[in-house]
XYZ file of C-alpha atoms in Angstrom:
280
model
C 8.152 -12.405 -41.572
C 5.915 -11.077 -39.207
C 5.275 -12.608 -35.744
C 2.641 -15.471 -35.283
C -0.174 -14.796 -33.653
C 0.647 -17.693 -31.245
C 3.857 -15.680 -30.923
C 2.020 -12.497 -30.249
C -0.328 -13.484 -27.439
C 2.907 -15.560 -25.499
C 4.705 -12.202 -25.787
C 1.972 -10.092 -24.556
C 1.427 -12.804 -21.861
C 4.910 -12.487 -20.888
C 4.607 -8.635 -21.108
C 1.984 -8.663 -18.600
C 3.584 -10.821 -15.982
C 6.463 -8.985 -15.948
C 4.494 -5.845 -15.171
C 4.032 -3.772 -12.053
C 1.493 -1.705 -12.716
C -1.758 -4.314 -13.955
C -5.519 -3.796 -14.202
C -6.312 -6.601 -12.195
C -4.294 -7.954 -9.218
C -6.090 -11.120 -10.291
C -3.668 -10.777 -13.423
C -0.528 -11.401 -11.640
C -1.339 -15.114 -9.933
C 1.898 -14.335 -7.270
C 0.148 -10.503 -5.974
C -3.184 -12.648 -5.352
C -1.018 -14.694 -2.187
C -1.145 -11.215 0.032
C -5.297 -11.806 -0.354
C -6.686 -14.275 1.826
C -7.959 -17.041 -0.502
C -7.391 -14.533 -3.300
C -10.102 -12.266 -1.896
C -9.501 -8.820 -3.112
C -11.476 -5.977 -1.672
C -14.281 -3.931 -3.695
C -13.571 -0.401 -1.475
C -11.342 1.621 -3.902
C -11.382 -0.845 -6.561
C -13.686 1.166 -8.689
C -12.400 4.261 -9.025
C -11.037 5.402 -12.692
C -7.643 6.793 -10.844
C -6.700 3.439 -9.366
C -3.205 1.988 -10.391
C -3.157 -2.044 -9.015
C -0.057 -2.241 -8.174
C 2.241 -5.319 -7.666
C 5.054 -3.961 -5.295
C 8.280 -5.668 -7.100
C 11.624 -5.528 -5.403
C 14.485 -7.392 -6.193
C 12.408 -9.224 -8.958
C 10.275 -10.411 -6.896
C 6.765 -9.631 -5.500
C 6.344 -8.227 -1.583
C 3.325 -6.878 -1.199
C 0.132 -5.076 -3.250
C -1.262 -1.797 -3.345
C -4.267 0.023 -4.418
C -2.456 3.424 -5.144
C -4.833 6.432 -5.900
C -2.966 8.634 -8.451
C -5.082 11.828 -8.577
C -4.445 11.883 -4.420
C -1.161 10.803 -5.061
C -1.856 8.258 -1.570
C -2.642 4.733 -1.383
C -5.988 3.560 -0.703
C -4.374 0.577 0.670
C -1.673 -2.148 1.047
C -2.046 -5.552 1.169
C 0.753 -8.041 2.548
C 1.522 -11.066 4.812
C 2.966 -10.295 7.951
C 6.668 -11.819 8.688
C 8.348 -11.683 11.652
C 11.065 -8.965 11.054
C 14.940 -10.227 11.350
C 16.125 -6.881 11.662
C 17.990 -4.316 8.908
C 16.323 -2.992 5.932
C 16.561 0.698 7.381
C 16.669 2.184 3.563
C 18.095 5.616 3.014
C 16.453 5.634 -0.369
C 12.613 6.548 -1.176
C 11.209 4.529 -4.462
C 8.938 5.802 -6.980
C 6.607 3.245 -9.240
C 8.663 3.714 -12.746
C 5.353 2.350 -15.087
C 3.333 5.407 -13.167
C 5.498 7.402 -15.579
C 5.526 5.463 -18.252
C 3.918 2.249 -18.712
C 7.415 0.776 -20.579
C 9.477 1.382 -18.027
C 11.010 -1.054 -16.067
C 8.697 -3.268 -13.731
C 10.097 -2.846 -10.210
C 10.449 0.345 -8.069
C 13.477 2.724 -8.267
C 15.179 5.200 -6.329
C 13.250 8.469 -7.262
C 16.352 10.355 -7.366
C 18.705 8.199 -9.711
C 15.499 7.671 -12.158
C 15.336 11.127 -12.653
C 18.696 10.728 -13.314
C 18.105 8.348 -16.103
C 15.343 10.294 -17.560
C 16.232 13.896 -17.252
C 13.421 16.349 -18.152
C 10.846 13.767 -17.462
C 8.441 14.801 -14.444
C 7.474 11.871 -12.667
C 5.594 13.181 -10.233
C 2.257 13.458 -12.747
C 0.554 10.456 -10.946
C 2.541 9.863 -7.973
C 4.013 11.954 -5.142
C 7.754 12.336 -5.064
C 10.349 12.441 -2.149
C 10.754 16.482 -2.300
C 7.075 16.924 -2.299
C 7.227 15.657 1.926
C 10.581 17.681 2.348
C 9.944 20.310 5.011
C 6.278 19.286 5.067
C 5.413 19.450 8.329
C 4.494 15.216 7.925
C 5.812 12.182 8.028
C 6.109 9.702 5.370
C 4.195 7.681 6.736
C 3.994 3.893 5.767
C 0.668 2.113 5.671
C 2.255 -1.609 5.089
C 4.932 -1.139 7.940
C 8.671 -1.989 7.505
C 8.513 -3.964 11.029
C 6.146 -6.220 9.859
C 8.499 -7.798 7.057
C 12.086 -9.611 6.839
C 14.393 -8.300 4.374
C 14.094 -7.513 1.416
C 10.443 -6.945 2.479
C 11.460 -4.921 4.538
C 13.139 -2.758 2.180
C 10.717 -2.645 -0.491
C 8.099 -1.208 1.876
C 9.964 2.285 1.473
C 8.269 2.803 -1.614
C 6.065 6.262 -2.076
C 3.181 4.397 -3.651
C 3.300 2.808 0.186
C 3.361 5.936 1.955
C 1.033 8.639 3.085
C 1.665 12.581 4.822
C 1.190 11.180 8.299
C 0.679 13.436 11.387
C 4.227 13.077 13.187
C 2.976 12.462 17.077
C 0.499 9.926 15.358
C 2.933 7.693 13.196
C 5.526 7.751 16.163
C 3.353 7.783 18.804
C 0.532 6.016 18.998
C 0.046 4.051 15.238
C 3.598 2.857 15.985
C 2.572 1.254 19.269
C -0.544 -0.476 17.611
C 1.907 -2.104 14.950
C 4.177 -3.025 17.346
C 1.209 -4.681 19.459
C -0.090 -6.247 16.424
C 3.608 -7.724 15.959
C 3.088 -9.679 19.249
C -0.426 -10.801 18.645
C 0.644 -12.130 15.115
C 3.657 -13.636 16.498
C 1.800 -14.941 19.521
C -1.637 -16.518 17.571
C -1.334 -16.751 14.140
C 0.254 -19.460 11.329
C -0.478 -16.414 9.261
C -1.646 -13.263 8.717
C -3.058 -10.827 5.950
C -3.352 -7.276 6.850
C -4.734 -4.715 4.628
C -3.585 -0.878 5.942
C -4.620 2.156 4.149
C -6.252 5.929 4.427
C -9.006 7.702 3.931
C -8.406 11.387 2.001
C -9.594 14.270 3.103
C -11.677 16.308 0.742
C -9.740 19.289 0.298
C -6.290 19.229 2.437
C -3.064 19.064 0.765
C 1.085 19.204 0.766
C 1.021 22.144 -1.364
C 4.365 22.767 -3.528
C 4.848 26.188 -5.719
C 1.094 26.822 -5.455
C 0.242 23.388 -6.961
C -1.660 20.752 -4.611
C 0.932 17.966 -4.886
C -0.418 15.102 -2.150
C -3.444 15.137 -0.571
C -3.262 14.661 3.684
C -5.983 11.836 4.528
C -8.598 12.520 7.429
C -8.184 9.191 8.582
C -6.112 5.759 8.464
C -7.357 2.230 8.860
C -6.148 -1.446 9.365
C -7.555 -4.760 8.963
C -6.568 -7.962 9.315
C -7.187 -11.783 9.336
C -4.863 -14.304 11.247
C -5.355 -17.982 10.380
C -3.979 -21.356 11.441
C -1.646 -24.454 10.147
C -4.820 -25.260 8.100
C -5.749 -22.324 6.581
C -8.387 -21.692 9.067
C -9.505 -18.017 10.219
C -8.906 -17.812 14.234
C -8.770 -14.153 14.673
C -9.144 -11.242 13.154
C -9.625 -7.036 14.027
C -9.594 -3.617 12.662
C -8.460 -0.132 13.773
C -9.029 3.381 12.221
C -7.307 6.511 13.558
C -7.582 10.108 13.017
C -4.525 11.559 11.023
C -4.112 14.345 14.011
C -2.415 15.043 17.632
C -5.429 13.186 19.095
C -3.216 10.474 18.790
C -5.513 8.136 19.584
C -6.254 4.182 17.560
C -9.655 2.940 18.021
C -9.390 -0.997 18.033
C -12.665 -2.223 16.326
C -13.817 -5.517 14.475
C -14.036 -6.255 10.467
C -18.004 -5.525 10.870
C -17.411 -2.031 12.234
C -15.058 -1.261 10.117
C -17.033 -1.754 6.929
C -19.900 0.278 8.649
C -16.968 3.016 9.252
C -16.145 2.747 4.857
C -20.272 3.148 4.716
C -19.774 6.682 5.200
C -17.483 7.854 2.381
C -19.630 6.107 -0.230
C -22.996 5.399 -1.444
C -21.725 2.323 -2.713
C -21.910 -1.623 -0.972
C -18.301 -1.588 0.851
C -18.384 -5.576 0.659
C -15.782 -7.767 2.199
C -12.206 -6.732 2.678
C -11.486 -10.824 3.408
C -13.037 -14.099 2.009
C -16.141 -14.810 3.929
C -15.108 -11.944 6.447
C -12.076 -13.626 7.609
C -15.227 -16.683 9.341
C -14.075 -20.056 9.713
């Protein structure tokens, strides 16, 4: 007999709420808490090559990402900050399974044992893969930062889809200063706080691998945030963008700055990247 077509839609309901990979963070009610007020940002959001992802990690949701597969580097990641309890230090790099395949399994996996599972399969087609940083010359650098979650947060933030080919001195110089002093402010002033972190590619500068571009190396990378109180409230809230060099250097700027920064990689209104720009 075939299925109902009550049956049908509660099965491709259930489909969809399982799944990682979605067109809409909207569609996934538990991605829309690392938004503030379920405010999701137009910059990236157009863009044919955009995969929404809904970071899942021991079947359960951590954090968000905009992840731009034909860069193979995520335009950003959104999360609420925790205060970190220590551990979490993975060994392991994930991949995003449904970037191979849209029926695979719906949370990240080590890149190495799901090529295991799936030999022949390339899975590197819309993603970058651990080898393709191996002897780079760059870190992988995270944009959503593993100190700025609890475990298994923590964990789950060692994801590629998270990750971008960072300049060394500038991920473990002076970007990893400005999270740690963010981890004091947010500590210090805030009930809670959403950060959106991502990059800015460059237009023609890549990890090359066997003659093929593999992951592009963005010109810049850029953090926002929005700290609110017990009520819900906005009380604070900042920006930074840094050049992905040995200038080494993190310009500390405010939401309105930063959107006139977005202004000039697009011809298109950057909007807001928080409800009502993060303005009580």
């Amino acid at each position: 007999m075939p299925a109902s077509p009550l049956l049908f839609t509660l099965l491709s309901l259930l489909s969809l709420v399982q799944a990682d990979v979605v067109t809409r963070f909207q569609d996934v009610p538990e991605c829309m808490e690392f938004f503030y007020k379920g405010k999701v940002p137009e910059w990236g959001d157009a863009a044919s090559d955009a995969a929404h992802i809904c970071q899942r990690f021991t079947n359960r949701y951590h954090f968000a990402t905009l992840y731009d597969t034909k860069h193979r580097i995520a335009v950003y990641s959104a999360y609420r900050f925790q205060p970190s309890d220590g551990g979490g230090r993975e060994k392991r790099w994930f991949v995003e399974p449904q970037l191979v395949n849209p029926s695979w399994q719906a949370e990240m996996k080590d890149g190495y044992w799901l090529g295991k599972d799936n030999p022949g399969v390339f899975l590197g087609e819309r993603q970058a893969l651990n080898e393709d940083y191996t002897h780079s010359g760059f870190d992988r650098g995270h944009l959503n930062p593993n100190g700025h979650h609890a475990v298994p947060s923590r964990n789950a933030t060692f994801t590629l889809t998270n990750v971008v080919p960072q300049n060394r001195k500038m991920n473990q110089d002076a970007w990893r200063i400005h999270e740690e002093q963010l981890t004091g402010l947010f500590r210090a002033q805030c009930s809670e706080a959403y950060v959106l972190v991502g990059a800015i590619p460059s237009e023609d500068n890549w990890i090359v691998k066997n003659n093929v571009k593999r992951v592009n190396i963005p010109d810049y990378l850029w953090k926002a945030y929005c700290c609110v109180d017990n009520n819900g409230r906005p009380v604070k809230s900042g920006a930074a963008t840094a050049r992905n060099t040995e200038q080494n250097l993190v310009e500390k700027i405010s939401l309105g700055e930063l959107g006139e920064f977005f202004q000039q990689f697009t011809n298109q209104p950057v909007g807001e990247l928080f409800y009502n720009n993060c303005r009580a």
